[in-house]
DNA sequence: TATTGTTATACTCTATAACTATA
DNA sequence: TATAGTTATAGAGTATAACAATA
């Protein structure tokens, strides 16, 4: 018994679909867990990530996060209440509101990003550099294909500035 | 201009962390979108996936999904209300309740799984079989490492029976 | 006493619809 | 009229705490 081509155990003989689903859940859960240690949800973390180098309007935030404007209102409300972001009136358009991070918001976002990078580093530590490069290439190819395809999902930006 | 080693565009020069985060969001969003077409959330889809070959108690469902028992109560309430699952009293333990899918629940779950597999197939269609095999190996290695590590997250089972 | 499950409560996240103010 | 944003409302999803029934 125990033929080497018939593995046993929880990950035995995963097919591509299962492997990608599990990997996706793993990364997603990892981010949720690390963000949660700072009382941040994934969407709050992404909000702070987007604001790292921009001060978009509520409307732009809606497009970047793929959410309705009313959802953005609540999201920004809760973040503002915690002192993580601020609303400022637009100089050009008196209807518009710009959102920016505070120092506290930037600090939190940086902590989550650092912890996330470290954890991903641990999870991929067993892969040789050439394999890591291949993994990047595969992921990039899949992402590119999803863009060229139909839907072209709302917005996929790097890392924590990416869509949930 | 346009040196070939300095790419431009949205996915230019992704590092491993960004690539994995984006891939994770892509797969997660894909599943959410396809499940949503049937009015199913990811967690509802996973519930039905788990019940495909089991009739666990509420308690066991909590462990499998990594959720509190009170969350399971609500989750099963909503699924039961839609006729996707049923509660049945346990014969052994009169405190316990077993949950099972209905034919409608199984049909919905199967439709989502089929669509998800098809979409993953599209996204990976550009990869040669040998590259697909490598991708499976990388994902499997990362998942195994996450298990051997500390936390050993709640429960990672194949595909739609896996943790959110 | 410990365990199983439900209920009450509270909060985040999301959307739709209605509304205000500005363009 | 059209757009930017907020608010009211509704519902899913999650957790904590208190409870009832059973072990």
CSV table of C-alpha atoms (C1' of nucleotides) in Angstrom, one decimal:
chain,number,residue,atom,x,y,z
A,1,UNK,CA,0.0,0.0,0.0
A,2,UNK,CA,0.9,3.7,-0.1
A,3,UNK,CA,1.6,4.1,-3.8
A,4,UNK,CA,3.5,7.3,-4.2
A,5,UNK,CA,1.2,8.5,-6.9
A,6,UNK,CA,-1.8,8.2,-4.7
A,7,UNK,CA,-1.3,10.6,-1.9
A,8,UNK,CA,-3.4,10.7,1.2
A,9,UNK,CA,-4.2,13.5,3.6
A,10,UNK,CA,-6.2,16.7,3.3
A,11,UNK,CA,-4.4,18.1,0.2
A,12,UNK,CA,-4.0,14.8,-1.6
A,13,UNK,CA,-4.3,15.2,-5.4
A,14,UNK,CA,-5.8,18.7,-5.5
A,15,UNK,CA,-6.8,19.7,-8.9
A,16,UNK,CA,-6.2,23.1,-10.3
A,17,UNK,CA,-9.6,24.4,-9.3
A,18,UNK,CA,-9.4,23.2,-5.7
A,19,UNK,CA,-5.8,24.3,-5.4
A,20,UNK,CA,-6.6,27.9,-6.5
A,21,UNK,CA,-9.7,28.1,-4.4
A,22,UNK,CA,-7.8,26.9,-1.3
A,23,UNK,CA,-4.9,29.3,-2.0
A,24,UNK,CA,-7.3,32.1,-2.5
A,25,UNK,CA,-9.1,31.4,0.8
A,26,UNK,CA,-5.7,31.1,2.6
A,27,UNK,CA,-4.4,34.4,1.4
A,28,UNK,CA,-7.8,36.1,2.0
A,29,UNK,CA,-8.1,34.6,5.5
A,30,UNK,CA,-4.5,35.6,6.3
A,31,UNK,CA,-5.2,39.2,5.4
A,32,UNK,CA,-8.5,39.2,7.3
A,33,UNK,CA,-6.8,37.8,10.4
A,34,UNK,CA,-3.9,40.2,10.4
A,35,UNK,CA,-6.1,43.2,9.7
A,36,UNK,CA,-8.5,42.1,12.4
A,37,UNK,CA,-5.7,42.3,15.0
A,38,UNK,CA,-5.9,46.0,14.4
A,39,UNK,CA,-9.7,46.0,14.4
A,40,UNK,CA,-9.7,46.5,10.6
A,41,UNK,CA,-11.8,44.7,8.1
A,42,UNK,CA,-10.4,43.9,4.7
A,43,UNK,CA,-12.4,46.7,3.1
A,44,UNK,CA,-11.3,49.2,5.7
A,45,UNK,CA,-7.7,48.1,5.1
A,46,UNK,CA,-8.2,48.5,1.4
A,47,UNK,CA,-9.7,52.0,1.9
A,48,UNK,CA,-6.6,53.0,3.8
A,49,UNK,CA,-4.4,51.4,1.2
A,50,UNK,CA,-6.0,53.4,-1.6
A,51,UNK,CA,-5.6,56.6,0.4
A,52,UNK,CA,-1.9,56.0,0.8
A,53,UNK,CA,-1.1,58.1,-2.2
A,54,UNK,CA,-4.3,59.7,-3.2
A,55,UNK,CA,-7.2,61.9,-2.0
A,56,UNK,CA,-10.1,60.7,-4.1
A,57,UNK,CA,-13.6,61.9,-3.9
A,58,UNK,CA,-16.3,59.7,-2.5
A,59,UNK,CA,-17.4,59.0,-6.1
A,60,UNK,CA,-13.9,57.9,-7.1
A,61,UNK,CA,-13.7,55.7,-4.0
A,62,UNK,CA,-16.8,54.0,-5.1
A,63,UNK,CA,-15.3,53.1,-8.5
A,64,UNK,CA,-12.0,52.1,-6.9
A,65,UNK,CA,-13.6,49.8,-4.4
A,66,UNK,CA,-16.5,48.7,-6.6
A,67,UNK,CA,-19.1,49.8,-4.1
A,68,UNK,CA,-22.2,52.0,-4.3
A,69,UNK,CA,-21.8,55.6,-3.1
A,70,UNK,CA,-24.1,54.9,-0.1
A,71,UNK,CA,-21.7,52.1,0.9
A,72,UNK,CA,-18.8,54.5,0.7
A,73,UNK,CA,-20.6,57.0,2.9
A,74,UNK,CA,-20.9,54.4,5.6
A,75,UNK,CA,-17.4,53.1,5.2
A,76,UNK,CA,-15.9,56.5,5.4
A,77,UNK,CA,-18.2,57.4,8.3
A,78,UNK,CA,-16.9,54.6,10.4
A,79,UNK,CA,-13.3,55.2,9.5
A,80,UNK,CA,-13.7,58.9,10.2
A,81,UNK,CA,-15.3,58.2,13.5
A,82,UNK,CA,-12.2,56.2,14.4
A,83,UNK,CA,-9.9,59.0,13.3
A,84,UNK,CA,-8.4,57.1,10.4
A,85,UNK,CA,-9.6,59.3,7.6
A,86,UNK,CA,-10.8,62.9,7.1
A,87,UNK,CA,-13.3,64.5,4.7
A,88,UNK,CA,-12.5,67.7,3.1
A,89,UNK,CA,-14.5,69.9,0.7
A,90,UNK,CA,-13.4,70.1,-2.9
A,91,UNK,CA,-12.2,73.4,-4.1
A,92,UNK,CA,-13.4,72.9,-7.7
A,93,UNK,CA,-16.8,71.2,-7.2
A,94,UNK,CA,-18.7,72.3,-4.2
A,95,UNK,CA,-20.7,69.0,-4.3
A,96,UNK,CA,-17.7,66.9,-4.0
A,97,UNK,CA,-15.8,65.6,-1.0
A,98,UNK,CA,-12.2,64.4,-0.9
A,99,UNK,CA,-11.1,61.7,1.6
A,100,UNK,CA,-7.6,61.5,3.0
A,101,UNK,CA,-5.9,59.4,5.7
A,102,UNK,CA,-4.7,60.7,9.0
A,103,UNK,CA,-1.3,59.8,10.5
A,104,UNK,CA,-3.1,57.1,12.6
A,105,UNK,CA,-4.7,55.7,9.4
A,106,UNK,CA,-1.4,55.5,7.7
A,107,UNK,CA,0.3,53.9,10.7
A,108,UNK,CA,-2.4,51.2,10.9
A,109,UNK,CA,-2.3,50.5,7.2
A,110,UNK,CA,1.5,50.2,7.2
A,111,UNK,CA,1.4,47.8,10.1
A,112,UNK,CA,-1.1,45.5,8.4
A,113,UNK,CA,0.9,45.6,5.1
A,114,UNK,CA,4.1,44.8,6.9
A,115,UNK,CA,2.6,41.8,8.7
A,116,UNK,CA,0.9,40.6,5.6
A,117,UNK,CA,4.1,40.7,3.6
A,118,UNK,CA,5.9,38.9,6.4
A,119,UNK,CA,3.3,36.2,6.5
A,120,UNK,CA,3.3,35.7,2.7
A,121,UNK,CA,7.1,35.4,3.0
A,122,UNK,CA,6.7,32.6,5.5
A,123,UNK,CA,4.2,30.8,3.3
A,124,UNK,CA,6.4,30.9,0.3
A,125,UNK,CA,9.7,30.4,2.1
A,126,UNK,CA,9.8,26.8,0.8
A,127,UNK,CA,9.8,27.9,-2.8
A,128,UNK,CA,13.1,28.5,-4.6
A,129,UNK,CA,13.5,31.9,-6.1
A,130,UNK,CA,12.9,30.5,-9.6
A,131,UNK,CA,9.7,29.0,-8.4
A,132,UNK,CA,8.6,32.2,-6.8
A,133,UNK,CA,9.2,33.9,-10.1
A,134,UNK,CA,7.1,31.3,-11.9
A,135,UNK,CA,4.3,31.8,-9.4
A,136,UNK,CA,4.3,35.5,-10.0
A,137,UNK,CA,4.2,34.9,-13.7
A,138,UNK,CA,1.2,32.5,-13.4
A,139,UNK,CA,-0.7,34.9,-11.2
A,140,UNK,CA,0.1,37.8,-13.5
A,141,UNK,CA,-1.1,35.8,-16.5
A,142,UNK,CA,-4.4,34.9,-14.9
A,143,UNK,CA,-5.0,38.5,-13.8
A,144,UNK,CA,-4.2,39.8,-17.3
A,145,UNK,CA,-6.6,37.2,-18.7
A,146,UNK,CA,-9.4,38.3,-16.4
A,147,UNK,CA,-8.9,41.9,-17.6
A,148,UNK,CA,-8.9,41.1,-21.3
A,149,UNK,CA,-12.0,39.0,-20.8
A,150,UNK,CA,-15.5,40.3,-20.6
A,151,UNK,CA,-16.4,41.8,-17.3
A,152,UNK,CA,-13.1,43.5,-16.5
A,153,UNK,CA,-13.9,43.6,-12.8
A,154,UNK,CA,-14.3,46.9,-11.0
A,155,UNK,CA,-10.7,47.6,-10.0
A,156,UNK,CA,-7.7,45.4,-9.3
A,157,UNK,CA,-4.9,47.4,-8.0
A,158,UNK,CA,-1.8,46.1,-6.2
A,159,UNK,CA,-2.2,44.4,-2.9
A,160,UNK,CA,-4.3,46.1,-0.3
A,161,UNK,CA,-5.4,48.7,-2.8
A,162,UNK,CA,-7.1,45.9,-4.6
A,163,UNK,CA,-10.7,44.8,-4.8
A,164,UNK,CA,-12.1,42.4,-2.3
B,1,UNK,CA,12.1,54.2,-24.6
B,2,UNK,CA,10.1,51.0,-23.7
B,3,UNK,CA,12.9,48.9,-22.3
B,4,UNK,CA,11.6,45.4,-22.2
B,5,UNK,CA,12.7,44.9,-18.6
B,6,UNK,CA,10.7,47.8,-17.4
B,7,UNK,CA,7.1,47.0,-18.0
B,8,UNK,CA,4.3,49.4,-17.8
B,9,UNK,CA,0.7,48.9,-17.2
B,10,UNK,CA,-1.4,47.9,-14.2
B,11,UNK,CA,0.4,44.6,-13.5
B,12,UNK,CA,3.9,45.8,-14.2
B,13,UNK,CA,6.6,44.2,-12.1
B,14,UNK,CA,4.3,42.7,-9.5
B,15,UNK,CA,6.1,41.3,-6.5
B,16,UNK,CA,5.2,38.1,-4.9
B,17,UNK,CA,3.0,39.7,-2.3
B,18,UNK,CA,1.1,41.8,-4.7
B,19,UNK,CA,0.7,38.9,-7.2
B,20,UNK,CA,-0.7,36.6,-4.6
B,21,UNK,CA,-3.0,39.2,-3.1
B,22,UNK,CA,-4.4,40.1,-6.6
B,23,UNK,CA,-4.8,36.4,-7.5
B,24,UNK,CA,-6.6,35.8,-4.3
B,25,UNK,CA,-9.0,38.7,-4.8
B,26,UNK,CA,-9.6,37.6,-8.4
B,27,UNK,CA,-10.5,34.0,-7.4
B,28,UNK,CA,-12.6,35.2,-4.5
B,29,UNK,CA,-14.4,37.8,-6.6
B,30,UNK,CA,-15.0,35.3,-9.3
B,31,UNK,CA,-16.6,32.9,-6.8
B,32,UNK,CA,-18.7,35.7,-5.3
B,33,UNK,CA,-19.9,36.8,-8.6
B,34,UNK,CA,-20.9,33.4,-9.9
B,35,UNK,CA,-22.6,32.5,-6.6
B,36,UNK,CA,-24.3,35.8,-6.6
B,37,UNK,CA,-26.0,35.0,-9.8
B,38,UNK,CA,-27.9,32.4,-7.9
B,39,UNK,CA,-28.5,34.7,-4.9
B,40,UNK,CA,-25.9,32.8,-2.9
B,41,UNK,CA,-23.1,34.3,-0.8
B,42,UNK,CA,-19.8,32.6,-0.5
B,43,UNK,CA,-20.6,31.3,2.9
B,44,UNK,CA,-24.0,30.0,1.8
B,45,UNK,CA,-22.2,28.3,-1.1
B,46,UNK,CA,-19.7,26.8,1.2
B,47,UNK,CA,-22.4,25.6,3.5
B,48,UNK,CA,-24.1,23.7,0.6
B,49,UNK,CA,-20.7,22.4,-0.5
B,50,UNK,CA,-20.0,20.9,3.0
B,51,UNK,CA,-23.5,19.3,3.1
B,52,UNK,CA,-22.9,17.7,-0.3
B,53,UNK,CA,-21.6,14.5,1.4
B,54,UNK,CA,-22.3,15.0,5.1
B,55,UNK,CA,-25.1,15.8,7.6
B,56,UNK,CA,-23.1,17.5,10.3
B,57,UNK,CA,-24.6,18.9,13.5
B,58,UNK,CA,-24.7,22.7,14.0
B,59,UNK,CA,-21.7,22.4,16.3
B,60,UNK,CA,-19.7,20.5,13.6
B,61,UNK,CA,-20.7,23.1,11.0
B,62,UNK,CA,-19.3,25.8,13.3
B,63,UNK,CA,-15.9,24.1,13.3
B,64,UNK,CA,-16.0,23.4,9.6
B,65,UNK,CA,-16.8,27.0,8.7
B,66,UNK,CA,-14.9,28.6,11.5
B,67,UNK,CA,-17.9,30.4,12.8
B,68,UNK,CA,-19.6,30.8,16.1
B,69,UNK,CA,-22.6,28.6,16.8
B,70,UNK,CA,-24.9,31.6,16.9
B,71,UNK,CA,-23.7,32.6,13.4
B,72,UNK,CA,-24.5,29.0,12.2
B,73,UNK,CA,-28.0,29.3,13.6
B,74,UNK,CA,-28.6,32.4,11.5
B,75,UNK,CA,-26.9,31.0,8.4
B,76,UNK,CA,-28.9,27.8,8.6
B,77,UNK,CA,-32.1,29.8,9.3
B,78,UNK,CA,-31.7,31.7,6.1
B,79,UNK,CA,-30.9,28.7,4.0
B,80,UNK,CA,-33.7,26.7,5.5
B,81,UNK,CA,-36.1,29.6,4.8
B,82,UNK,CA,-35.2,29.3,1.2
B,83,UNK,CA,-35.6,25.6,1.1
B,84,UNK,CA,-32.0,24.8,0.6
B,85,UNK,CA,-31.3,22.8,3.8
B,86,UNK,CA,-33.3,21.0,6.5
B,87,UNK,CA,-32.8,20.5,10.2
B,88,UNK,CA,-33.4,17.1,11.7
B,89,UNK,CA,-33.2,16.0,15.3
B,90,UNK,CA,-30.3,13.7,16.2
B,91,UNK,CA,-31.2,10.2,17.2
B,92,UNK,CA,-28.3,9.9,19.6
B,93,UNK,CA,-28.1,13.3,21.3
B,94,UNK,CA,-31.4,15.0,21.9
B,95,UNK,CA,-29.7,18.3,22.2
B,96,UNK,CA,-28.1,18.0,18.7
B,97,UNK,CA,-29.5,19.0,15.3
B,98,UNK,CA,-28.3,17.6,12.0
B,99,UNK,CA,-28.3,19.7,8.8
B,100,UNK,CA,-28.8,18.3,5.3
B,101,UNK,CA,-29.3,19.8,1.9
B,102,UNK,CA,-32.4,19.5,-0.1
B,103,UNK,CA,-32.5,18.7,-3.8
B,104,UNK,CA,-32.8,22.4,-4.5
B,105,UNK,CA,-29.7,23.1,-2.4
B,106,UNK,CA,-27.7,20.4,-4.2
B,107,UNK,CA,-28.8,21.7,-7.6
B,108,UNK,CA,-27.8,25.3,-6.8
B,109,UNK,CA,-24.4,24.2,-5.3
B,110,UNK,CA,-23.7,22.0,-8.4
B,111,UNK,CA,-24.5,24.9,-10.7
B,112,UNK,CA,-22.1,27.3,-8.9
B,113,UNK,CA,-19.3,24.7,-8.8
B,114,UNK,CA,-19.7,24.0,-12.5
B,115,UNK,CA,-19.6,27.7,-13.4
B,116,UNK,CA,-16.6,28.2,-11.1
B,117,UNK,CA,-14.6,25.4,-12.6
B,118,UNK,CA,-15.4,26.7,-16.0
B,119,UNK,CA,-14.2,30.2,-15.2
B,120,UNK,CA,-11.0,28.9,-13.5
B,121,UNK,CA,-10.4,26.9,-16.6
B,122,UNK,CA,-10.7,30.0,-18.8
B,123,UNK,CA,-8.4,32.0,-16.5
B,124,UNK,CA,-5.7,29.3,-16.7
B,125,UNK,CA,-6.2,28.4,-20.3
B,126,UNK,CA,-3.0,30.2,-21.2
B,127,UNK,CA,-0.9,28.0,-19.0
B,128,UNK,CA,0.7,24.9,-20.4
B,129,UNK,CA,-0.2,21.7,-18.6
B,130,UNK,CA,3.3,21.5,-17.1
B,131,UNK,CA,2.8,25.1,-15.8
B,132,UNK,CA,-0.6,24.2,-14.4
B,133,UNK,CA,1.0,21.3,-12.6
B,134,UNK,CA,3.6,23.6,-11.1
B,135,UNK,CA,0.9,26.1,-10.0
B,136,UNK,CA,-0.9,23.3,-8.2
B,137,UNK,CA,2.4,22.3,-6.5
B,138,UNK,CA,3.1,25.8,-5.4
B,139,UNK,CA,-0.4,26.3,-4.0
B,140,UNK,CA,-0.3,22.9,-2.3
B,141,UNK,CA,3.1,23.8,-0.7
B,142,UNK,CA,1.8,27.1,0.7
B,143,UNK,CA,-1.4,25.4,2.1
B,144,UNK,CA,0.7,22.7,3.7
B,145,UNK,CA,3.0,25.3,5.2
B,146,UNK,CA,0.0,27.2,6.6
B,147,UNK,CA,-1.2,24.0,8.3
B,148,UNK,CA,2.2,23.0,9.8
B,149,UNK,CA,2.6,26.6,11.1
B,150,UNK,CA,1.1,27.9,14.2
B,151,UNK,CA,-2.6,28.8,13.9
B,152,UNK,CA,-3.7,26.0,11.7
B,153,UNK,CA,-6.7,28.0,10.5
B,154,UNK,CA,-10.2,26.6,11.2
B,155,UNK,CA,-10.7,24.4,8.3
B,156,UNK,CA,-9.5,24.3,4.8
B,157,UNK,CA,-11.3,21.7,2.7
B,158,UNK,CA,-11.4,21.4,-1.0
B,159,UNK,CA,-12.9,24.1,-3.0
B,160,UNK,CA,-16.4,25.3,-2.0
B,161,UNK,CA,-16.2,23.3,1.1
B,162,UNK,CA,-13.3,25.5,2.2
B,163,UNK,CA,-13.0,28.3,4.6
B,164,UNK,CA,-13.8,31.9,3.5
C,1,DT,C1',-21.4,20.7,35.5
C,2,DA,C1',-20.7,20.7,30.7
C,3,DT,C1',-22.5,20.8,26.1
C,4,DT,C1',-25.9,21.9,22.2
C,5,DG,C1',-28.5,25.1,20.2
C,6,DT,C1',-31.4,29.3,20.1
C,7,DT,C1',-32.4,34.1,21.0
C,8,DA,C1',-31.5,39.0,22.0
C,9,DT,C1',-28.5,42.4,20.9
C,10,DA,C1',-25.1,45.1,18.4
C,11,DC,C1',-22.1,46.2,14.8
C,12,DT,C1',-20.1,46.0,9.9
C,13,DC,C1',-21.0,45.8,5.2
C,14,DT,C1',-23.8,46.2,1.3
C,15,DA,C1',-27.7,47.9,-1.7
C,16,DT,C1',-31.9,50.6,-3.2
C,17,DA,C1',-34.6,54.6,-3.0
C,18,DA,C1',-35.5,59.2,-1.8
C,19,DC,C1',-33.6,63.5,-0.9
C,20,DT,C1',-30.5,67.9,-0.9
C,21,DA,C1',-27.2,70.8,-3.0
C,22,DT,C1',-24.6,71.9,-6.8
C,23,DA,C1',-23.4,71.8,-11.7
D,1,DT,C1',-31.4,67.8,-16.2
D,2,DA,C1',-27.5,65.4,-14.4
D,3,DT,C1',-24.2,64.6,-10.8
D,4,DA,C1',-22.2,64.2,-5.8
D,5,DG,C1',-23.2,62.9,-1.6
D,6,DT,C1',-26.2,61.7,2.5
D,7,DT,C1',-29.8,59.5,4.8
D,8,DA,C1',-33.5,56.1,5.6
D,9,DT,C1',-34.2,51.5,5.3
D,10,DA,C1',-33.5,46.6,4.8
D,11,DG,C1',-31.0,42.5,4.9
D,12,DA,C1',-26.8,39.3,5.3
D,13,DG,C1',-23.2,38.1,8.2
D,14,DT,C1',-20.7,38.0,12.4
D,15,DA,C1',-19.9,37.9,17.5
D,16,DT,C1',-20.9,38.1,22.7
D,17,DA,C1',-23.9,37.0,26.3
D,18,DA,C1',-27.8,34.9,28.4
D,19,DC,C1',-30.8,31.2,28.2
D,20,DA,C1',-33.2,26.3,27.9
D,21,DA,C1',-32.8,21.6,27.2
D,22,DT,C1',-30.1,17.6,27.6
D,23,DA,C1',-26.0,14.9,28.8
